[in-house]
Coordinates of C-alpha atoms (C1' of nucleotides) in Angstrom, one line a residue:
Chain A
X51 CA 91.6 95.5 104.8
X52 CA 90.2 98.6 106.0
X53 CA 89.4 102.2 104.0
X54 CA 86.0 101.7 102.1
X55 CA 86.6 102.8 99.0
X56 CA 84.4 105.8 99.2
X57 CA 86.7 107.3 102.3
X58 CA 89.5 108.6 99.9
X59 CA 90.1 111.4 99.4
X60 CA 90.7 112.1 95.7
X61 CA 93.4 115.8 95.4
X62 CA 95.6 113.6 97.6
X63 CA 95.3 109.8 95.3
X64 CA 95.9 112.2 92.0
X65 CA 99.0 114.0 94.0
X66 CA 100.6 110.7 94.6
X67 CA 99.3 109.6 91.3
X68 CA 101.8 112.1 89.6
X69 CA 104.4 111.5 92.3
X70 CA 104.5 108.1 90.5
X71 CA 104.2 109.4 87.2
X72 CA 107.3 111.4 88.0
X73 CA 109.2 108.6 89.1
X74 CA 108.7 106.4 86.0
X75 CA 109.4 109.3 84.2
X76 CA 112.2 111.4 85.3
X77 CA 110.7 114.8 84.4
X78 CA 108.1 115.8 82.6
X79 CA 105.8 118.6 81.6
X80 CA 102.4 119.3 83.2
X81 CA 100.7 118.8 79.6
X82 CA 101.7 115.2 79.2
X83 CA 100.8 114.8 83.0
X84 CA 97.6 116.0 82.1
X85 CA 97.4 113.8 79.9
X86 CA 98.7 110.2 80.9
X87 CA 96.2 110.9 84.2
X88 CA 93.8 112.0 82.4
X89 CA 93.0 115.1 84.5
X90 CA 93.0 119.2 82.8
X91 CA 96.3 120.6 82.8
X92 CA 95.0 123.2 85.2
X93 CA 94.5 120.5 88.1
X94 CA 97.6 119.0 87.4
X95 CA 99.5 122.6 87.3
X96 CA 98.0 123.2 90.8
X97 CA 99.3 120.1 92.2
X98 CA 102.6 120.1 91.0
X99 CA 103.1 123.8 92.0
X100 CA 101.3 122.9 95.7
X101 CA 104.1 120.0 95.6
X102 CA 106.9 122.3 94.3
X103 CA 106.0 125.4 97.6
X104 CA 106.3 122.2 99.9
X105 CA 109.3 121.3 98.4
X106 CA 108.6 118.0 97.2
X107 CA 108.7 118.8 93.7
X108 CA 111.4 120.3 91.6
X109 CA 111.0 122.4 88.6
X110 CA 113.9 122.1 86.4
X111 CA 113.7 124.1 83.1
X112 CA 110.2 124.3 83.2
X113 CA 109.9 120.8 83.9
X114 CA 109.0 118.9 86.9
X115 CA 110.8 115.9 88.8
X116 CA 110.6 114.5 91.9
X117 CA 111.9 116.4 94.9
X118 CA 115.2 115.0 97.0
X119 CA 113.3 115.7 100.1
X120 CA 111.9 112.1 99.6
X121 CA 115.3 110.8 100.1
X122 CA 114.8 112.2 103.5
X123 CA 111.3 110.9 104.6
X124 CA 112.3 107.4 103.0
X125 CA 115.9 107.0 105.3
X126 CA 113.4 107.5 108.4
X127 CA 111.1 104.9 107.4
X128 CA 113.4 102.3 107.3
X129 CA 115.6 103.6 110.0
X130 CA 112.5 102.5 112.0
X131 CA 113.7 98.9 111.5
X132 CA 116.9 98.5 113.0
X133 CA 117.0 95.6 111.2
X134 CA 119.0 97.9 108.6
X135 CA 121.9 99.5 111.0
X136 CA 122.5 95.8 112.1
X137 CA 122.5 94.1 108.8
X138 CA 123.9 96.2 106.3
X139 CA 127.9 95.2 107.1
X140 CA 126.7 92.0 107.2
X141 CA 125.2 91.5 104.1
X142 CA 128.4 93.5 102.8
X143 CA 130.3 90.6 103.8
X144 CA 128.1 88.0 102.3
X145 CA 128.4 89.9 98.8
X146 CA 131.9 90.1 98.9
X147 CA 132.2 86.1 99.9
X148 CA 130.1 85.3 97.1
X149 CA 130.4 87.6 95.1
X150 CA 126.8 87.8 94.5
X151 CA 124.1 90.0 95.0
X152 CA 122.8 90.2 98.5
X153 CA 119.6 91.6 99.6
X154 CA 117.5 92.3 102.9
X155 CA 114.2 92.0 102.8
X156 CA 111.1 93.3 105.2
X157 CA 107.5 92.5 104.7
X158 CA 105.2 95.2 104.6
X159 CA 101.3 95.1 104.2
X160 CA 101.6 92.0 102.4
X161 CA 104.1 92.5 100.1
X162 CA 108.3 92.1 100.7
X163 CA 110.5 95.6 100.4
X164 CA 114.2 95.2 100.1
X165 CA 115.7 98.0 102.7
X166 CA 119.2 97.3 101.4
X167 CA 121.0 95.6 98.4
X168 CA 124.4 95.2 97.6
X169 CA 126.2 93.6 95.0
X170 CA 129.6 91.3 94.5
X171 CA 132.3 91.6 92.2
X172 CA 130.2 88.7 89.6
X173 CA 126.6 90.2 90.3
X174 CA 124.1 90.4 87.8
X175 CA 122.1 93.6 87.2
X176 CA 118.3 92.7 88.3
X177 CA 115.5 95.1 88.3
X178 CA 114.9 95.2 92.0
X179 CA 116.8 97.9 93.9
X180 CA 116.5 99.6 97.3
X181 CA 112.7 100.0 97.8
X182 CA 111.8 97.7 95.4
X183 CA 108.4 95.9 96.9
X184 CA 108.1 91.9 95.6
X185 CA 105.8 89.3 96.0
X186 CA 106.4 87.2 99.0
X187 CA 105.5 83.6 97.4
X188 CA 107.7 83.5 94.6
X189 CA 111.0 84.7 96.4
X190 CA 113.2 83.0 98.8
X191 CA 112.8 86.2 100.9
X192 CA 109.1 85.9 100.9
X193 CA 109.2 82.6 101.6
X194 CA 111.6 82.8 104.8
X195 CA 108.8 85.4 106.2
X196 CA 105.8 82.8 105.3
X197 CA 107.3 80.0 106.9
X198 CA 107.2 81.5 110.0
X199 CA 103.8 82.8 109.8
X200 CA 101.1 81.7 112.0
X201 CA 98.2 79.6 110.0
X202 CA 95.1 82.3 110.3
X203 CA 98.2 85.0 108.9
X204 CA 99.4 82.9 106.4
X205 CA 95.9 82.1 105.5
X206 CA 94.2 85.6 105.1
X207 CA 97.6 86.4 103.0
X208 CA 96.8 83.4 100.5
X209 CA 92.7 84.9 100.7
X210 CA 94.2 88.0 100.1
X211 CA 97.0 88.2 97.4
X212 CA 97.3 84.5 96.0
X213 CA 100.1 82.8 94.4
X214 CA 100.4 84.4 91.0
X215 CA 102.4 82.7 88.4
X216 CA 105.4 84.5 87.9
X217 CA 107.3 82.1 85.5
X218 CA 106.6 78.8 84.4
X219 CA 108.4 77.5 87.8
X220 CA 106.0 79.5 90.4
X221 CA 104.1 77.7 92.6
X222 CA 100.9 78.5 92.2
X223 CA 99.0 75.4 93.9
X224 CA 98.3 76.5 97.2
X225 CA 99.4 72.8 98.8
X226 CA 102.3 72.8 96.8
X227 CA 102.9 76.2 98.4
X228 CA 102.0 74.6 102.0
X229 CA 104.5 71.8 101.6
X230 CA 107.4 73.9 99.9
X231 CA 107.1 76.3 103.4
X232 CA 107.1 72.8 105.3
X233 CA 110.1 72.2 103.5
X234 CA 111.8 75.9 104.5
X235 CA 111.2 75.2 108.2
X236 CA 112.9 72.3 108.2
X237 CA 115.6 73.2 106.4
X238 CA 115.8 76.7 108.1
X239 CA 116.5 78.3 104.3
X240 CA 114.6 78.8 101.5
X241 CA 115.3 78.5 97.6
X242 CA 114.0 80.4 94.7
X243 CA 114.1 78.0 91.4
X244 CA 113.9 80.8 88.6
X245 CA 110.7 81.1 90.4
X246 CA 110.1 84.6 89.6
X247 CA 112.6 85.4 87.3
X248 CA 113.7 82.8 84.5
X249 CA 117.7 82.3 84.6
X250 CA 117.6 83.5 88.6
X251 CA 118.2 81.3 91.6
X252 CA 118.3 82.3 95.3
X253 CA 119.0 81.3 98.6
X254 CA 117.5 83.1 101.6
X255 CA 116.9 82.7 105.4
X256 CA 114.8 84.1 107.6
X257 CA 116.5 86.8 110.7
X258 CA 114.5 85.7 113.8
X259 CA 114.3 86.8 117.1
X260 CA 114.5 84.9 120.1
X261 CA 110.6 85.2 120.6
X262 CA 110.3 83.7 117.5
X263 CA 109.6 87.3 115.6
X264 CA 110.9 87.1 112.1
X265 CA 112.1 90.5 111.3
X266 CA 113.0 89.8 107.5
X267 CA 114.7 87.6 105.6
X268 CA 118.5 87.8 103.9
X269 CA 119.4 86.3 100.4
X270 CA 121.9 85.7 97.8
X271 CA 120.8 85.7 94.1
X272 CA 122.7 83.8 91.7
X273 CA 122.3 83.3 87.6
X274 CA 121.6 79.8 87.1
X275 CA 124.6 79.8 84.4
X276 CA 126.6 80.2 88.2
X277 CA 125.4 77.4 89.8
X278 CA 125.6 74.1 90.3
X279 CA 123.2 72.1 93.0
X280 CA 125.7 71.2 95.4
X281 CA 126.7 74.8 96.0
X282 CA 123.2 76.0 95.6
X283 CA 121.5 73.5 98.0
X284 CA 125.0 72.7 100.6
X285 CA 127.4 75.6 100.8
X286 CA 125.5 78.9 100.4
X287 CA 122.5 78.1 102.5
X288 CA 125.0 77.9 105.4
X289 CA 126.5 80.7 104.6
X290 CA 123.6 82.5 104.5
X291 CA 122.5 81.3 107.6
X292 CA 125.1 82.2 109.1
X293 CA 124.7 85.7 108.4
X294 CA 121.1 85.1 109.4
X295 CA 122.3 84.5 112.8
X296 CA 124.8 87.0 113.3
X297 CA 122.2 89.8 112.0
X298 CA 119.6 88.7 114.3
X299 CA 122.2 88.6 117.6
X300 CA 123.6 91.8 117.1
X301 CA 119.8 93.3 116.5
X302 CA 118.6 92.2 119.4
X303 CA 121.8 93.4 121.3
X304 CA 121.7 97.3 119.9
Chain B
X28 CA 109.3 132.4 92.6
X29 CA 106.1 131.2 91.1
X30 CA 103.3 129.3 93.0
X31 CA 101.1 132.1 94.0
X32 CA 100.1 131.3 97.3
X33 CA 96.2 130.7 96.3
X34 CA 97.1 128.2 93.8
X35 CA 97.7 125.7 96.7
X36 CA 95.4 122.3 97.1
X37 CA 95.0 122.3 100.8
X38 CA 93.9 118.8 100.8
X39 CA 97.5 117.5 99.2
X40 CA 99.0 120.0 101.9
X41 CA 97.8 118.3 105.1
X42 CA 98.5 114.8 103.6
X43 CA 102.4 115.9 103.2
X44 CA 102.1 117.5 106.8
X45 CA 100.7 114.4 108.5
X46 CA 103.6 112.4 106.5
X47 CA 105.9 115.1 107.4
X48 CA 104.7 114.6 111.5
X49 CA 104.8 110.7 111.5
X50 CA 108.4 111.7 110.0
X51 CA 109.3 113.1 113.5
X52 CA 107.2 111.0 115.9
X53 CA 107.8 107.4 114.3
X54 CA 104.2 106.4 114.9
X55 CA 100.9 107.8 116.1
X56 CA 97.4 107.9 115.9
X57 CA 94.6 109.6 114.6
X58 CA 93.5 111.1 117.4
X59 CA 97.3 112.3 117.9
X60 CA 97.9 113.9 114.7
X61 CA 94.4 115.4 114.4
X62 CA 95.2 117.4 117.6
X63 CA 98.8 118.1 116.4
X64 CA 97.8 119.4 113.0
X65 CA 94.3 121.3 114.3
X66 CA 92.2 119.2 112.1
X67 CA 89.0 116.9 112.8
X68 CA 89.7 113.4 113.4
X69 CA 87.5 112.5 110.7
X70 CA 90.0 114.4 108.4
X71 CA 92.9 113.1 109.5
X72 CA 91.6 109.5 109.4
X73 CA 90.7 110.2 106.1
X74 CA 93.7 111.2 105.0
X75 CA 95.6 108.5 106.7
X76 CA 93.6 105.3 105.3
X77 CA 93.9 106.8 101.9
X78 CA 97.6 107.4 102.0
X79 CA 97.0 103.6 103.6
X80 CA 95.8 102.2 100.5
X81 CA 97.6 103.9 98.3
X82 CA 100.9 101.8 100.9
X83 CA 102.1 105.4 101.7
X84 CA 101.5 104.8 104.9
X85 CA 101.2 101.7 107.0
X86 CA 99.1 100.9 110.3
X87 CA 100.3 98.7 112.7
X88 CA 98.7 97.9 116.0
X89 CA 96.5 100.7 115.2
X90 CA 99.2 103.2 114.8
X91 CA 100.5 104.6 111.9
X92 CA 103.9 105.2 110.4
X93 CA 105.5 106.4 107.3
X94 CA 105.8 103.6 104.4
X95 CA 108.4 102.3 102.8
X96 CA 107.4 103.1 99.4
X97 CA 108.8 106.1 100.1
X98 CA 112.5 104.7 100.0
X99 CA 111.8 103.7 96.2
X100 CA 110.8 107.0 95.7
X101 CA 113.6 108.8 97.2
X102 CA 116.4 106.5 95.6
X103 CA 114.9 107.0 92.3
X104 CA 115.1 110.9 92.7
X105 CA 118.6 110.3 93.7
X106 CA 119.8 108.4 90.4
X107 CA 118.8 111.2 88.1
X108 CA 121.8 112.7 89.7
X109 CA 124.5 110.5 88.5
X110 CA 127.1 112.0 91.1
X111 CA 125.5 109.5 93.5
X112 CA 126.9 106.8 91.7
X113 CA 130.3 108.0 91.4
X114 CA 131.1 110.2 94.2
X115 CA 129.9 106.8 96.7
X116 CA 133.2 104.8 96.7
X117 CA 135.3 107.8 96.2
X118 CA 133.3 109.5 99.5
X119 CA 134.0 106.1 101.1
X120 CA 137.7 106.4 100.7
X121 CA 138.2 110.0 101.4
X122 CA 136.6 109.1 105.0
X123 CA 138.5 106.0 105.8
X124 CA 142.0 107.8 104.6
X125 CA 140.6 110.7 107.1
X126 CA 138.9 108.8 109.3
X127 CA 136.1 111.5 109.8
X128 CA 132.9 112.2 108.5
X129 CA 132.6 113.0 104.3
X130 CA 129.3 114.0 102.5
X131 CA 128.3 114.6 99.3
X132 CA 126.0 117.4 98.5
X133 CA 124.1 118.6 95.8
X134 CA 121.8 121.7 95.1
X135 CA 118.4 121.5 94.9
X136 CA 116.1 124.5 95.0
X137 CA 118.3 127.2 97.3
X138 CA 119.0 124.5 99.8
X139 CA 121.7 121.9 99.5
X140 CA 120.8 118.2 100.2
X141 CA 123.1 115.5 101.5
X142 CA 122.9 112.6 98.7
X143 CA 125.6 110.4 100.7
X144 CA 127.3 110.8 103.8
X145 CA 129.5 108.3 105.3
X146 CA 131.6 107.8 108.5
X147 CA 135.4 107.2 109.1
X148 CA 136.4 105.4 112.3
X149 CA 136.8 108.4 114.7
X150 CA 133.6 110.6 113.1
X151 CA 131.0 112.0 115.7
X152 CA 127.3 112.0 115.1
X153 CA 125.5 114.8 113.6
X154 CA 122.2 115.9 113.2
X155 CA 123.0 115.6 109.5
X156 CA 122.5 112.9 107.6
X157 CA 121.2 111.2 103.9
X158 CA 118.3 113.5 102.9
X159 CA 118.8 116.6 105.1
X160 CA 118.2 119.6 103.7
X161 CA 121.2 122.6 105.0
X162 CA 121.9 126.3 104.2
X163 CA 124.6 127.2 102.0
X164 CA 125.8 129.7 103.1
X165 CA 126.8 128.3 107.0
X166 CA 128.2 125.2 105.4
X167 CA 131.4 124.5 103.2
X168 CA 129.7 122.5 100.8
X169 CA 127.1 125.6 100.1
X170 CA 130.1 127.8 100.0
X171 CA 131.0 125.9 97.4
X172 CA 128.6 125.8 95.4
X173 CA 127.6 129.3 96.0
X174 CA 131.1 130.8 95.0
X175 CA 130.8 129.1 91.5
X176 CA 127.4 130.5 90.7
X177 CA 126.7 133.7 88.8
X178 CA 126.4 136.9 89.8
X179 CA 122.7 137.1 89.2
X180 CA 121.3 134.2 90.6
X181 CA 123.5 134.3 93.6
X182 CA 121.7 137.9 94.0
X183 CA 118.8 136.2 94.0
X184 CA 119.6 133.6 96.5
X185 CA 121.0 136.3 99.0
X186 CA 117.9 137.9 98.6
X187 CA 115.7 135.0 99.0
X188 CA 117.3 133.4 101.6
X189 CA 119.4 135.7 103.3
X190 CA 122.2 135.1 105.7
X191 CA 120.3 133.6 109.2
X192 CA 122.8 133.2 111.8
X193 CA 123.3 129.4 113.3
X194 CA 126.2 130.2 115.6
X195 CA 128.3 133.2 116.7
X196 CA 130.6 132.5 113.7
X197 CA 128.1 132.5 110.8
X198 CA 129.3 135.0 108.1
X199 CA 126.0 137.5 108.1
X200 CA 127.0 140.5 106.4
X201 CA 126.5 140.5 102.2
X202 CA 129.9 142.3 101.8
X203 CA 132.1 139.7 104.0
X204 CA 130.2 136.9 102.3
X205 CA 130.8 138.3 99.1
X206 CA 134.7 138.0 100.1
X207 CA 134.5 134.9 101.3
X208 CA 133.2 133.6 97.8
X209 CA 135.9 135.1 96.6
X210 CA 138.6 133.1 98.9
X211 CA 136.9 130.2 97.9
X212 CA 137.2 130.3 94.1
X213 CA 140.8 131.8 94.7
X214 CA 141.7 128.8 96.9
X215 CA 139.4 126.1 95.1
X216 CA 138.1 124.9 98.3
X217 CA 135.8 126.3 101.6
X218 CA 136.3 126.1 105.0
X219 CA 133.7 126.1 107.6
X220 CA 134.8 127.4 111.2
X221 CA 132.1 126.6 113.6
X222 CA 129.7 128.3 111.0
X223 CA 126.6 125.4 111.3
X224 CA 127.5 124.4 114.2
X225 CA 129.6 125.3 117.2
X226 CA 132.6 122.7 117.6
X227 CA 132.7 121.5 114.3
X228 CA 134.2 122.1 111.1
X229 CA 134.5 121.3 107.6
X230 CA 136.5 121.3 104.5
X231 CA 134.4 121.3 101.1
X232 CA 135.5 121.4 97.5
X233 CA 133.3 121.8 94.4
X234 CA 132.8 119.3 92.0
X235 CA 132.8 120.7 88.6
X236 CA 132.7 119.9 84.9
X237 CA 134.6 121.0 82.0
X238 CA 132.1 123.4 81.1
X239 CA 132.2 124.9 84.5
X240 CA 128.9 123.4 86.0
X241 CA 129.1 122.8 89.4
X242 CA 127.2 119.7 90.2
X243 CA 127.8 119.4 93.8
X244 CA 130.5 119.4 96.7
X245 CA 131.9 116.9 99.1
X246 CA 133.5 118.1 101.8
X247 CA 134.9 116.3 105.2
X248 CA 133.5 117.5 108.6
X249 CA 136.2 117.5 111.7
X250 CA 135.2 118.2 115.5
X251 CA 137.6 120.9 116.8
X252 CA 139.2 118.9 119.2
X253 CA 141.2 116.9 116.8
X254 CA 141.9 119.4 114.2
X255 CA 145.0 122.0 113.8
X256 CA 145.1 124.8 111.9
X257 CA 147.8 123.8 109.7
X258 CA 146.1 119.9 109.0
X259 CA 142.8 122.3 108.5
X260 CA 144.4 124.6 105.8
X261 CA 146.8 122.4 103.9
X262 CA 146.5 118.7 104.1
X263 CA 143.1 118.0 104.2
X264 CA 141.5 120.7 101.5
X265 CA 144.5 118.6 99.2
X266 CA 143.2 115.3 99.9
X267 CA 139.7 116.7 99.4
X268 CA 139.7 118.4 96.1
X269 CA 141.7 115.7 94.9
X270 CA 138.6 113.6 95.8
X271 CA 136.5 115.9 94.3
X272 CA 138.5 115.9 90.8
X273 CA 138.5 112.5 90.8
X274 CA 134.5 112.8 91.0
X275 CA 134.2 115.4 88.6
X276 CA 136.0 112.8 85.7
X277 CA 134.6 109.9 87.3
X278 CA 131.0 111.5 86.5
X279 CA 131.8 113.3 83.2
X280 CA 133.2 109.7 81.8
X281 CA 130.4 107.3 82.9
Chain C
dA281 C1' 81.5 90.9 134.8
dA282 C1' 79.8 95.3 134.4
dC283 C1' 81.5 100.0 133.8
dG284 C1' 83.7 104.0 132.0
dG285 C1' 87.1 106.2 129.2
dC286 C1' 89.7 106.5 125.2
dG287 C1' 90.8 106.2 120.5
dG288 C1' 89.5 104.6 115.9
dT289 C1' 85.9 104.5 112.6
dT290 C1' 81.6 105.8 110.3
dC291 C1' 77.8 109.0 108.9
dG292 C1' 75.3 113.0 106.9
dC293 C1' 75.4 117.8 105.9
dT294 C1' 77.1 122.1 104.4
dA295 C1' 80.2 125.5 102.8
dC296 C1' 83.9 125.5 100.5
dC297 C1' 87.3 124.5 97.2
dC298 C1' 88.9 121.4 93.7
dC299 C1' 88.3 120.5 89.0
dC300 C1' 87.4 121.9 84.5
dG301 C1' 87.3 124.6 80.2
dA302 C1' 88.7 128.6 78.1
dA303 C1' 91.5 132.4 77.6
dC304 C1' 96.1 134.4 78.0
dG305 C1' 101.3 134.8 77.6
dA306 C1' 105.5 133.2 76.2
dA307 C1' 108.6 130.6 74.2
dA308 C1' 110.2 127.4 70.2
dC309 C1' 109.8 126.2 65.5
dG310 C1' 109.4 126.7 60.6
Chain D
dC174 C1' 106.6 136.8 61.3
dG175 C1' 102.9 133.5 61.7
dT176 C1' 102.0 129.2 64.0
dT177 C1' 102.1 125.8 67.2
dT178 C1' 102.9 124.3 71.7
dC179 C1' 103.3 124.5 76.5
dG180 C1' 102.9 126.7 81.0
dT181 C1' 100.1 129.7 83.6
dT182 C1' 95.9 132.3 85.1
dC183 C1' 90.9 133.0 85.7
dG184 C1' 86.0 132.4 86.9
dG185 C1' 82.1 129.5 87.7
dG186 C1' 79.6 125.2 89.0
dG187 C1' 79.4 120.7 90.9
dG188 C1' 81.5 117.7 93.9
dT189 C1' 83.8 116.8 97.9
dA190 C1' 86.7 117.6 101.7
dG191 C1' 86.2 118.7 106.2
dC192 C1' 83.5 119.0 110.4
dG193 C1' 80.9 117.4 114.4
dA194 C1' 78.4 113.9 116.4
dA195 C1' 77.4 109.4 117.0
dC196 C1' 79.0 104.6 117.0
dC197 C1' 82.0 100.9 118.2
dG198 C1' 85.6 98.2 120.1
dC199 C1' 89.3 97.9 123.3
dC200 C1' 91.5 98.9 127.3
dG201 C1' 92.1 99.1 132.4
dT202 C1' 89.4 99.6 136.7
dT203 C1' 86.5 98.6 140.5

DNA sequence: AACGGCGGTTCGCTACCCCCGAACGAAACG
DNA sequence: CGTTTCGTTCGGGGGTAGCGAACCGCCGTT
């Protein structure tokens, strides 16, 4: 990792800082700003009005919120991948045969963001969302992508972030880890066992290229009270392989 | 207007106008942007690794590109506006019934922002799309919005903002405009003939509350070549407000 | 394999400007 | 009507953001 600490540049950390506040917090007032970052209410009154002239800010009834304009800026970020034009009917389909909630995943700096999400008709509410950035070794997502890493990657990604326990069923030994990704390249799919989130189970499988590139990852997350093994470990893996397949074809051919 | 222009932090400036350049040229380089923005490199690097750091930004191959972080933020300013949720399917619909292009816009600081848009089978690209940023008064969503407002603040918009031509049809003068509000709230919904751009058009009807709030528009965009007057001015603004009414409930109720 | 050019990164200095604290103005509350 | 609270404005000092130059690593070239 790059940037020495002492190369940033601190106006633009405490903009993004209350950028962040904001978004936990729907609106609020430059006073409590002040005070949750603990900078004067002068410094945080000239950020938010510098954000508001640009546009990225909203004042609402003398309090502030984030600006739509990041809707904008975020759309052209993923629209980078076209990983996202390709897969989102697709992983439509997969909800709606299901019934489940479906997700597509794309690493980024060490961490996993889900570009697109999409529930069935049975889904469960879960705390991830569009945007949403999760750990890599304790989702079936993550673990597609790792599979398919080369060693020195995966390495300096285990030196780097490690295998934090999540739930009492995380891996957290790093051999375990090792042989649990032998395990996804054989099988071509991954699982999550309630591995980050007790009473949630997944299945996932990596989109690759034909050089081999893995582009992401699609899955299918289930509430344990849903699933039985057979379906879990015969059925939806192939179904979600499937969709795997078809997403990575029609990537490469657009 | 507040935000006196020496109250701005230049620093948080030029990190929003690098994000808002890597915005329009997908990647680049230091070097690149540095020139582009008539800074030092040393700034601009600066800049970049800390927005790097922060995962604002992401560097790949030595280029750099907007993150994906900011797709969290943006869908997390979207939900405050609970429209999103229930104007979606109902958007959906009206553009499959239609066939054409539907969007769903809301206000936001004397612009209007598209918070949805989706296509029917026989829509044609535009330069619009999720996130844009349009003029009221050249479109029939801002028409919309702009007929329900009150007579004070829509003074204050026209003065503001104005009426800047886009094509040879764009309603410039204050008095016709003023009429054309008026046809609006008489007929409930606006038209748009070639007023944004030249070969398209648009219906749009508000989407209001029982207290008279307008919270947005949706409105159904039609190339020329496949419309006729009488489908322009009686069939389609039907099937429209109809959507919209169903939005407005939808919303209120939820 | 040595060379030259290009672009990214680092370094040190200086002028500038960001941050702070305090004062002001304006609402909301009792 | 006094009081509190919050947003905004103002001036000064210390810190720092920005610059230019030097450094370095990676190309392609000869």
């Amino acid at each position: 990792m790059t940037a020495h600490e002492s190369e940033r540049i601190q106006s633009v950390e405490t903009a993004f800082e209350i950028l962040d506040y904001l978004q936990h917090n729907e609106e609020a007032g430059v006073t409590e700003i002040a005070d949750a970052l603990s900078v004067s209410k002068s410094t945080a009154h000239g950020h938010l009005s510098t954000m508001e002239s640009i546009g990225h800010v909203v004042k609402v009834d003398g309090t502030y919120r984030v600006g739509l304009s990041f809707l904008e800026l975020g759309h052209h970020a993923r629209s980078r991948y076209n990983l996202y034009e390709s897969a989102k009917a697709e992983a439509d389909q997969l909800a709606e045969m299901t019934g489940e909630r479906c997700q597509i995943m794309v690493p980024e700096g060490h961490h996993g963001v889900y570009i697109y999400q999409t529930a069935g008709e049975q889904a469960v509410r879960t705390d991830s969302h569009i945007g949403s950035t999760v750990d890599l070794h304790c989702t079936a997502v993550g673990k597609c992508y790792l599979a398919n890493l080369p060693e020195d990657e995966l390495e300096a990604y285990l030196d780097d972030v490690g295998l934090a326990e999540q739930t009492e069923h995380t891996i957290t030994d790093r051999e375990a880890f090792r042989d649990e990704l032998e395990t996804v390249r054989q099988q071509g799919y991954a699982l999550n066992r309630e591995e980050r989130i007790i009473g949630m189970r997944a299945v996932g499988a990596p989109i690759v290229t034909d050089q081999n590139d893995v582009l992401g990852a699609i899955s299918v997350s289930v509430p344990t009270t849903r699933i039985d093994d057979r379906a879990a470990e015969d059925e939806l893996p192939k179904q979600v392989q499937r969709s795997a397949r078809v997403i990575a074809i029609r990537t490469t051919y657009s």
